[in-house]
mmCIF file of C-alpha atoms (C1' of nucleotides) in Angstrom:
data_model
loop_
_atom_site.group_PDB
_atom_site.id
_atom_site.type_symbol
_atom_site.label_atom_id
_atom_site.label_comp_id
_atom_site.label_asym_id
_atom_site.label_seq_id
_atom_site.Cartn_x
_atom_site.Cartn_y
_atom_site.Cartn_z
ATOM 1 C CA UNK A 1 0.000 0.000 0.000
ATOM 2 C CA UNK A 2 0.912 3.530 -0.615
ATOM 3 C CA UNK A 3 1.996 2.242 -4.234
ATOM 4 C CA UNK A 4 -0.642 2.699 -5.833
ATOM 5 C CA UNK A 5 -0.035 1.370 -9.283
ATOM 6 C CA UNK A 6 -3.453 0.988 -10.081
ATOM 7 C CA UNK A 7 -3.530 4.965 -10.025
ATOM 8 C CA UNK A 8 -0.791 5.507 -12.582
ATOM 9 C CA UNK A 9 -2.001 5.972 -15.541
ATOM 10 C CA UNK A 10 -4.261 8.974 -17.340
ATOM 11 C CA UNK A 11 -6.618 10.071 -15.061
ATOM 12 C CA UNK A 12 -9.588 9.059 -17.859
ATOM 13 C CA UNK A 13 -8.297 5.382 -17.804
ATOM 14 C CA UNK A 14 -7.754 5.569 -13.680
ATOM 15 C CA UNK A 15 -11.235 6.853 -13.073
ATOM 16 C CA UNK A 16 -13.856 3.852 -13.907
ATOM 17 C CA UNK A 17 -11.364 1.791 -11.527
ATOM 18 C CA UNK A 18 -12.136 4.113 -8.870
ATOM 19 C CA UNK A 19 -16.049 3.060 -8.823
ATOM 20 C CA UNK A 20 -17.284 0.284 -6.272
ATOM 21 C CA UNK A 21 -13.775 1.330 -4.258
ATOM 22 C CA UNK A 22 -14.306 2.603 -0.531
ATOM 23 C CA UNK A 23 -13.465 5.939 0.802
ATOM 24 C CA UNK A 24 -13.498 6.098 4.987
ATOM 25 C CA UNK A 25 -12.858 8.372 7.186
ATOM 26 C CA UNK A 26 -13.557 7.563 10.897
ATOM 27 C CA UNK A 27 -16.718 5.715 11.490
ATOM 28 C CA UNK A 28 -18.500 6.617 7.924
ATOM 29 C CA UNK A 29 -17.583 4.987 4.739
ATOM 30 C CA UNK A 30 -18.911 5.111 1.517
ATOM 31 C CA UNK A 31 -18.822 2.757 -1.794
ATOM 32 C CA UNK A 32 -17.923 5.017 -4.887
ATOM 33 C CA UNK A 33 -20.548 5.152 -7.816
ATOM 34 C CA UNK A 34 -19.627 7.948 -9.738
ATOM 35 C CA UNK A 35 -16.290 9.874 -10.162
ATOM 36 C CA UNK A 36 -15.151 12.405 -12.931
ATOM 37 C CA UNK A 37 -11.088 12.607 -14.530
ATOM 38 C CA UNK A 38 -9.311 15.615 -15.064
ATOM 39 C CA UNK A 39 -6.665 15.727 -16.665
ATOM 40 C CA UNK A 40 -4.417 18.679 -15.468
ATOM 41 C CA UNK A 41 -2.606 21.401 -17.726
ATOM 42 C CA UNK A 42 -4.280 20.355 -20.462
ATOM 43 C CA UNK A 43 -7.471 20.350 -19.250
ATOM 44 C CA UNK A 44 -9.387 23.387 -19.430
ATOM 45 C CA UNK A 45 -11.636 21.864 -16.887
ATOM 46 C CA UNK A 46 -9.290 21.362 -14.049
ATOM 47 C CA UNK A 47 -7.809 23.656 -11.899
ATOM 48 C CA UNK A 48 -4.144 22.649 -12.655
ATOM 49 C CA UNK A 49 -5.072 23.944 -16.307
ATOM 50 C CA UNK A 50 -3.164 27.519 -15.363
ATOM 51 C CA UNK A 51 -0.150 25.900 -13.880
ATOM 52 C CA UNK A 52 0.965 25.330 -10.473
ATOM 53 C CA UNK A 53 -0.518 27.433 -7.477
ATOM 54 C CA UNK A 54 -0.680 26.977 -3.798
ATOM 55 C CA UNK A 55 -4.444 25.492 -3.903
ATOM 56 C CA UNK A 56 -3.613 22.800 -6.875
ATOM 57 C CA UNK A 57 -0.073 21.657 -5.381
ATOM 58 C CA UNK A 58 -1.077 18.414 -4.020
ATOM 59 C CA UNK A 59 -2.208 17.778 -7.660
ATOM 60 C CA UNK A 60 0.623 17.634 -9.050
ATOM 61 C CA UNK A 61 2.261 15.164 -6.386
ATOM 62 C CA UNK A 62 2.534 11.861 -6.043
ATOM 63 C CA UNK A 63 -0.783 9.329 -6.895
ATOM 64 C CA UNK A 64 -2.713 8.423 -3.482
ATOM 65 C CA UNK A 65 -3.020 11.774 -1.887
ATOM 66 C CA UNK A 66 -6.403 13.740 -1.566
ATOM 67 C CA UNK A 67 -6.722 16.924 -3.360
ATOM 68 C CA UNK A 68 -9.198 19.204 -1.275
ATOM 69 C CA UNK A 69 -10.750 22.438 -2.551
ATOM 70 C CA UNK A 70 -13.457 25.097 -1.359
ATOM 71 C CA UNK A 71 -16.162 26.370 -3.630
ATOM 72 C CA UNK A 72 -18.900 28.568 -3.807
ATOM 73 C CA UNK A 73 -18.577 29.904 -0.409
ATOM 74 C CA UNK A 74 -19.378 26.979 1.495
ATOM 75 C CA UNK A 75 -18.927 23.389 0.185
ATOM 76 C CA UNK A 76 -15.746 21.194 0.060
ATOM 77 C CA UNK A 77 -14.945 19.100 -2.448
ATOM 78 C CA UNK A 78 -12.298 15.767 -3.227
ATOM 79 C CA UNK A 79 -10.429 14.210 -5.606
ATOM 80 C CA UNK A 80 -7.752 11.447 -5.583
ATOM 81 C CA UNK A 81 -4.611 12.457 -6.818
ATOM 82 C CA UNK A 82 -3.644 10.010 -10.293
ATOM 83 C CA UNK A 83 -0.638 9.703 -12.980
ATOM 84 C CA UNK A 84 2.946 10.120 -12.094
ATOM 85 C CA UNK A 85 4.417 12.786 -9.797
ATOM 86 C CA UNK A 86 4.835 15.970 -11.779
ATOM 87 C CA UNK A 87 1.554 15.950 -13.639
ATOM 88 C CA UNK A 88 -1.563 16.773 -12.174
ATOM 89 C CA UNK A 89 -3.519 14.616 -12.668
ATOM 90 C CA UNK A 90 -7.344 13.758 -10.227
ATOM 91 C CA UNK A 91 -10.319 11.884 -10.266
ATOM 92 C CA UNK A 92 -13.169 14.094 -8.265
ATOM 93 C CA UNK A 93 -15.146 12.078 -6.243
ATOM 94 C CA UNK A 94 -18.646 12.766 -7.594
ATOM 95 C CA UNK A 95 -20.880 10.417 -5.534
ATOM 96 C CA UNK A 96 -21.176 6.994 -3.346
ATOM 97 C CA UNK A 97 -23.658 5.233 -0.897
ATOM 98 C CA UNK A 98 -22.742 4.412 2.616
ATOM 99 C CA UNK A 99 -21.447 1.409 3.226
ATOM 100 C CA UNK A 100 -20.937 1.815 7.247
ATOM 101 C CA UNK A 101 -21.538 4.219 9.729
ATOM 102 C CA UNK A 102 -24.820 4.958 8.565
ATOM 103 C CA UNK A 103 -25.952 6.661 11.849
ATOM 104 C CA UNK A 104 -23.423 9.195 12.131
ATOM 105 C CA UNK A 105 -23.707 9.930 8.511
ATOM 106 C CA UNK A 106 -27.358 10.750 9.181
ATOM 107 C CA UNK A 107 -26.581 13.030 11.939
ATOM 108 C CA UNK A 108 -24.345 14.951 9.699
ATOM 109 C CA UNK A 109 -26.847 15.448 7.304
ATOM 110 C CA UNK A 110 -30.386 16.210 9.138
ATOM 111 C CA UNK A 111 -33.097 15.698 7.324
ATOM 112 C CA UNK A 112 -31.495 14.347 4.337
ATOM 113 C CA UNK A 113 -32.633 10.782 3.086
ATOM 114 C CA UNK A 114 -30.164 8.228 2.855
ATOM 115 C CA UNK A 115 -30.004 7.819 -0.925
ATOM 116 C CA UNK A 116 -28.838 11.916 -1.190
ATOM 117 C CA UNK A 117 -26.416 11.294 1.861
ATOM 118 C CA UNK A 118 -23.517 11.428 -0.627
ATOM 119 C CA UNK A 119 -25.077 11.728 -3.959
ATOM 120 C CA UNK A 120 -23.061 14.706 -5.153
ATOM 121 C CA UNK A 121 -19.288 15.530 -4.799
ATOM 122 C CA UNK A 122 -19.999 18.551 -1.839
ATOM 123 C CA UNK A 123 -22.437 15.923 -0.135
ATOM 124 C CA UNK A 124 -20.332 13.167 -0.073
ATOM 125 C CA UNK A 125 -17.640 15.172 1.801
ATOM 126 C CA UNK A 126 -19.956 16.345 4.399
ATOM 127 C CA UNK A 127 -21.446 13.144 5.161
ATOM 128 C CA UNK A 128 -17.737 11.504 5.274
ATOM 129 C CA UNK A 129 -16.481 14.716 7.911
ATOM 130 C CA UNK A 130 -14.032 15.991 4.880
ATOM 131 C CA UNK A 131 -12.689 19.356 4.579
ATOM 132 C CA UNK A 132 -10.181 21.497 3.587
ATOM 133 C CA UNK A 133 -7.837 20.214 6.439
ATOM 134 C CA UNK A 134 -7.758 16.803 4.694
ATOM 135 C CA UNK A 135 -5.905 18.377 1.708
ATOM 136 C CA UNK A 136 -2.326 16.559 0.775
ATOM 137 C CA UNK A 137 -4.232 13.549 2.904
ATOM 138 C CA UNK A 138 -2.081 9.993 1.969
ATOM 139 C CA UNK A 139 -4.644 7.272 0.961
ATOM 140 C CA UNK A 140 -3.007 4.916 2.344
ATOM 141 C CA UNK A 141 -2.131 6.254 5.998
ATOM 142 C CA UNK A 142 -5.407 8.623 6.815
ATOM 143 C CA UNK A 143 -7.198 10.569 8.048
ATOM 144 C CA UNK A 144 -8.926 9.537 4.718
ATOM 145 C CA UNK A 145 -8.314 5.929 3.175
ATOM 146 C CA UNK A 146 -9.098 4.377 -0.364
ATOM 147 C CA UNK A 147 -9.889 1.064 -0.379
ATOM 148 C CA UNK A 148 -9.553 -0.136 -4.274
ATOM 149 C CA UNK A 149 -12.403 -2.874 -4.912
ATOM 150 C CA UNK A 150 -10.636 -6.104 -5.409
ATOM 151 C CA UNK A 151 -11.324 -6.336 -9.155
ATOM 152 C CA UNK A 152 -12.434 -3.439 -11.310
ATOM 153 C CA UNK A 153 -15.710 -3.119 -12.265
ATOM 154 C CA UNK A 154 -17.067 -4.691 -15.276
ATOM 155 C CA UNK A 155 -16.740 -2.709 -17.895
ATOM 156 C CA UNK A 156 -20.481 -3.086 -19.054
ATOM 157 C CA UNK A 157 -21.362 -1.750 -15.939
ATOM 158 C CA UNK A 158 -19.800 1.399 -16.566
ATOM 159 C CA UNK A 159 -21.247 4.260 -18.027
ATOM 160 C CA UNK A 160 -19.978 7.285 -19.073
ATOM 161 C CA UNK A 161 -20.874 11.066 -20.404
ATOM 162 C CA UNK A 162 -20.029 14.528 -20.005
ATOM 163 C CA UNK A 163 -18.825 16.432 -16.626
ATOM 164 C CA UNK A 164 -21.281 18.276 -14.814
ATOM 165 C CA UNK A 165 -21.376 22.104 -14.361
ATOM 166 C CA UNK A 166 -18.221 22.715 -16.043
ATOM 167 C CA UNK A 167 -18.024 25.998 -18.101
ATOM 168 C CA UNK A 168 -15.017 25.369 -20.044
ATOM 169 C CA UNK A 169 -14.725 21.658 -22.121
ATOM 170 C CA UNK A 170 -17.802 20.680 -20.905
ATOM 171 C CA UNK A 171 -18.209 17.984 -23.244
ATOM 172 C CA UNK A 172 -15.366 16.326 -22.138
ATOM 173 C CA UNK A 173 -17.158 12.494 -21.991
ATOM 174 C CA UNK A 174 -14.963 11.804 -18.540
ATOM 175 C CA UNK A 175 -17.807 11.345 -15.963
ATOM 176 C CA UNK A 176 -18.135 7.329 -15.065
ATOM 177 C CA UNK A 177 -20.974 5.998 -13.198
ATOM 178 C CA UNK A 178 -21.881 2.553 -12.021
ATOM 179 C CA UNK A 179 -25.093 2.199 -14.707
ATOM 180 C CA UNK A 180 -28.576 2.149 -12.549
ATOM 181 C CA UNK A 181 -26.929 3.091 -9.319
ATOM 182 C CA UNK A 182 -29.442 5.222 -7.593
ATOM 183 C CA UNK A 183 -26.598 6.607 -5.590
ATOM 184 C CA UNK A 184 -25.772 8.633 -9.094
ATOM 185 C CA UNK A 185 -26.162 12.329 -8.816
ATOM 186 C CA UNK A 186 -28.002 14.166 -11.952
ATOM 187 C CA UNK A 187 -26.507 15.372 -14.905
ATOM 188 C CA UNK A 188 -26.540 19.627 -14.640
ATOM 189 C CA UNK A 189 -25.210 21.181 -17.943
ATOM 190 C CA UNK A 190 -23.173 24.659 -16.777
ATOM 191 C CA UNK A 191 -25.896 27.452 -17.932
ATOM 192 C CA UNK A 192 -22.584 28.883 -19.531
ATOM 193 C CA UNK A 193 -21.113 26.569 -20.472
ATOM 194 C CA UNK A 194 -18.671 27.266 -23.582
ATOM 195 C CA UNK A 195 -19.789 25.858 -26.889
ATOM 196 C CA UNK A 196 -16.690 25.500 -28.789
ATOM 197 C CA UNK A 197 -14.134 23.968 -26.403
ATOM 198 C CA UNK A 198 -13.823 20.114 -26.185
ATOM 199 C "C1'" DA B 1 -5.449 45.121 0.013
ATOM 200 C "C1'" DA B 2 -8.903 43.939 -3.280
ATOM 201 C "C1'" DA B 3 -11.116 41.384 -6.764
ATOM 202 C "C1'" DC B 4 -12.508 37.088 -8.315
ATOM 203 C "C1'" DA B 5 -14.083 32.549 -9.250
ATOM 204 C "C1'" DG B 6 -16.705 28.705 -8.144
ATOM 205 C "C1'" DA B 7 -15.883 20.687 -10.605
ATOM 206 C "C1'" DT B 8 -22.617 23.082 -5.761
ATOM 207 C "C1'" DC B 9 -26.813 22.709 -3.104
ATOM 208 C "C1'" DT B 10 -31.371 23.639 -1.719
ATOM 209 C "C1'" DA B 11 -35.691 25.369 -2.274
ATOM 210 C "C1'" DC B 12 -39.196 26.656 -4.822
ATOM 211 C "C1'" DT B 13 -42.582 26.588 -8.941
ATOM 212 C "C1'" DG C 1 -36.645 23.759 -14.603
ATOM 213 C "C1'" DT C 2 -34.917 27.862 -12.508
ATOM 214 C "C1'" DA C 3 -33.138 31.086 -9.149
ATOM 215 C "C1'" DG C 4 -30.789 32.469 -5.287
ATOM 216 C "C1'" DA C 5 -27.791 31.555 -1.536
ATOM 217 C "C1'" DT C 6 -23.356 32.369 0.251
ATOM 218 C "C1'" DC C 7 -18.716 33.678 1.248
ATOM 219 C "C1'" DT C 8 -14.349 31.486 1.713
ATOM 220 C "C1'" DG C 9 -9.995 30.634 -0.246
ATOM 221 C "C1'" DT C 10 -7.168 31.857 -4.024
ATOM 222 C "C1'" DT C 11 -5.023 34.800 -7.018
ATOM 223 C "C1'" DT C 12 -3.556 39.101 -8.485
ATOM 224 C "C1'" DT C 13 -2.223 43.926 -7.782
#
DNA sequence: AAACAGATCTACT
DNA sequence: GTAGATCTGTTTT
């Protein structure tokens, strides 16, 4: 452990083996069902796309680390770090059910029913107890873990499309969902969302 | 010191 | 389906 040479390659190949793995932290843990790859400086959609900064640095370390971030004033998002040290590579964590710890998950999420409890990337953080603190995490030590399923999911059980809410390459096909899952959160296009980038 | 961006969520119709 | 919330952390000057 702490290898993690199942998280080498481009974050786009990397992703779909990310779905049915487990992501725990404490007591709560929940079975991935839908991730999205970015693919760094190239990527018009990631944050790394305008180089190195202070916020995207754990990006472009080693695979097996958590990349943290804040958004829109109030929600906390994560992504496991992919590809070889040097690129920046990520897989955002998009959505999951939970597996264990079911009761403290509800408590951190009043009034929510269990099939939302992490059915969107800002949800799933809250209901896990992730935030910006976890940033630079290792997988493999904790607070936060990965737990890669044993095998990778069939590959007809894999679906793909677009990213969600992204204004620039927003038709990027690098979202991967396990097909059915209820867990899956809905498809939002970016209401501006640029036309002409891929 | 100031402007900005934001890979969302919730509520409401 | 649409609108508004919400406001920090990041980046730039």
């Amino acid at each position: 452990m702490g290898d993690w040479p199942e998280l080498r390659g481009a974050a786009e190949d990397v992703a779909p083996r990310l779905l049915g793995a487990i992501v725990r932290r404490g007591s709560v843990a929940v079975r991935l069902t839908e991730v999205e790859a970015y693919a760094g400086e190239h990527d018009p959609g990631s944050h790394a796309y305008r180089g190195r900064t202070r916020r995207t640095a754990v990006m472009f370390g080693p695979a097996g680390r958590l990349y943290c971030y804040f958004s829109y004033g109030m929600h906390v998002c994560a992504n496991v770090v992919v590809g070889e040290e040097g690129t920046a590579a990520a897989v955002l964590l998009r959505a999951g059910e939970v597996v264990e710890g079911l009761d403290v998950a509800r408590e951190r999420r009043p009034g929510v029913s269990d099939r939302d409890l992490a059915r969107g990337p800002a949800r799933l953080c809250r209901t896990l107890g992730i935030a910006l603190a976890d940033d630079g995490c290792d997988l493999a030590r904790g607070p936060v873990r990965l737990e890669l399923a044993a095998t990778p999911p069939d590959p007809a059980d894999v679906a793909s499309g677009p990213r969600v809410g992204l204004r620039l390459a927003p038709d990027r096909p690098w979202r991967f969902w396990l097909a059915g899952d209820r867990s899956v959160s809905p498809y939002r296009r970016h209401p501006r969302a640029d036309a002409t980038s891929i």
